[in-house]
Short mmCIF file of C-alpha atoms in Angstrom, two decimals:
data_model
loop_
_atom_site.label_atom_id
_atom_site.label_comp_id
_atom_site.label_asym_id
_atom_site.label_seq_id
_atom_site.Cartn_x
_atom_site.Cartn_y
_atom_site.Cartn_z
CA MET Z 1 -14.38 8.07 8.38
CA ALA Z 2 -13.45 5.70 11.21
CA GLY Z 3 -13.70 2.80 8.74
CA ILE Z 4 -11.05 4.23 6.45
CA LYS Z 5 -8.73 4.96 9.39
CA ASP Z 6 -9.17 1.47 10.81
CA LEU Z 7 -8.61 -0.18 7.43
CA GLY Z 8 -5.62 2.08 6.78
CA ARG Z 9 -4.00 1.09 10.06
CA GLN Z 10 -4.67 -2.59 9.36
CA VAL Z 11 -3.24 -2.32 5.84
CA ILE Z 12 -0.09 -0.65 7.20
CA LYS Z 13 0.29 -3.40 9.80
CA ASN Z 14 -0.11 -6.13 7.19
CA ASN Z 15 2.20 -4.33 4.78
CA GLU Z 16 4.90 -4.14 7.44
CA LYS Z 17 4.56 -7.86 8.10
CA ALA Z 18 4.84 -8.64 4.39
CA ALA Z 19 7.83 -6.33 3.88
CA ASP Z 20 9.57 -7.76 6.95
CA THR Z 21 9.05 -11.30 5.69
CA ILE Z 22 10.51 -10.36 2.31
CA TYR Z 23 13.46 -8.44 3.78
CA GLN Z 24 14.33 -11.37 6.03
CA ARG Z 25 13.96 -13.76 3.08
CA LYS Z 26 11.60 -15.93 5.08
CA PRO Z 27 9.50 -18.50 3.22
CA GLY Z 28 6.22 -17.15 1.91
CA GLY Z 29 7.41 -13.73 0.81
CA VAL Z 30 6.23 -14.25 -2.74
CA GLU Z 31 2.79 -15.31 -1.56
CA MET Z 32 2.39 -12.16 0.54
CA ILE Z 33 2.31 -9.70 -2.36
CA ALA Z 34 -1.13 -10.71 -3.69
CA PRO Z 35 -2.93 -10.22 -0.35
CA VAL Z 36 -1.15 -6.87 0.09
CA MET Z 37 -2.34 -5.76 -3.34
CA LYS Z 38 -5.87 -6.95 -2.59
CA GLN Z 39 -5.96 -4.89 0.61
CA LEU Z 40 -4.58 -1.88 -1.25
CA VAL Z 41 -7.42 -2.21 -3.77
CA MET Z 42 -9.95 -2.41 -0.92
CA PHE Z 43 -8.40 0.68 0.66
CA THR Z 44 -8.56 2.52 -2.68
CA GLU Z 45 -12.22 1.59 -3.09
CA LEU Z 46 -12.93 2.93 0.39
CA LEU Z 47 -11.09 6.15 -0.48
CA VAL Z 48 -13.36 6.59 -3.48
CA GLN Z 49 -16.52 5.72 -1.54
CA SER Z 50 -15.61 8.10 1.26
CA GLY Z 51 -15.07 10.96 -1.17
CA LYS Z 52 -11.41 11.41 -0.21
CA ALA Z 53 -10.26 10.55 -3.75
CA ASP Z 54 -11.59 13.78 -5.20
CA ALA Z 55 -10.25 16.63 -7.34
CA ASP Z 56 -8.70 18.29 -4.27
CA HIS Z 57 -6.53 15.21 -3.80
CA ALA Z 58 -5.70 14.61 -7.48
CA GLN Z 59 -1.94 14.88 -7.05
CA GLN Z 60 -1.98 12.56 -4.03
CA LEU Z 61 -4.16 10.09 -5.95
CA GLN Z 62 -1.81 10.15 -8.94
CA ARG Z 63 1.16 9.37 -6.68
CA TRP Z 64 -0.88 6.52 -5.11
CA GLN Z 65 -1.75 5.08 -8.52
CA LYS Z 66 1.86 5.40 -9.73
CA ASP Z 67 3.24 3.58 -6.68
CA PHE Z 68 0.58 0.87 -6.93
CA ALA Z 69 1.57 0.38 -10.59
CA ARG Z 70 5.25 0.22 -9.56
CA LEU Z 71 4.36 -2.45 -6.98
CA ALA Z 72 2.49 -4.47 -9.61
CA ALA Z 73 5.44 -4.19 -12.02
CA ALA Z 74 7.97 -5.21 -9.35
CA ASN Z 75 5.80 -8.20 -8.47
CA GLU Z 76 5.45 -9.14 -12.15
CA GLU Z 77 9.24 -8.97 -12.55
CA GLY Z 78 9.77 -11.02 -9.39
CA ASP Z 79 11.73 -8.21 -7.71
CA LEU Z 80 10.54 -8.82 -4.17
CA ILE Z 81 13.00 -6.44 -2.53
CA LEU Z 82 11.77 -3.58 -4.73
CA ALA Z 83 8.18 -4.60 -3.96
CA ALA Z 84 8.95 -4.56 -0.22
CA ASP Z 85 10.61 -1.14 -0.56
CA ILE Z 86 7.57 0.27 -2.35
CA ILE Z 87 5.23 -1.22 0.25
CA HIS Z 88 7.29 -0.13 3.25
CA HIS Z 89 8.59 3.28 2.16
CA ASP Z 90 6.08 4.62 -0.34
CA LEU Z 91 2.63 3.12 0.07
CA ASN Z 92 2.61 3.01 3.86
CA ALA Z 93 3.64 6.67 4.01
CA GLU Z 94 0.85 7.51 1.58
CA ILE Z 95 -1.71 5.54 3.59
CA THR Z 96 -0.65 7.51 6.65
CA GLU Z 97 -1.31 10.73 4.72
CA TRP Z 98 -4.72 9.50 3.50
CA ILE Z 99 -5.95 8.59 6.97
CA LYS Z 100 -4.92 11.84 8.71
#
């Protein structure tokens, strides 16, 4: 369980850095989305392996999947501000819930 908490905290930290870079329109914002998504996939895999992504958490998992899909769509459309909003406001809050 410590592994999922540690990874969750690291993902949140990296997500905040990516969102901040995008919000401030610093160079490299576009390049930060792919690593964020990769870490989110790793976190999701760890959720599954740990047994947290089970039937008892179905609604939470659906929200997670929906927001991940929204992030992918925003990235595909090149809407970096929307992507940063999803990362900062939605996914980070959900990660916090998962690692409680």
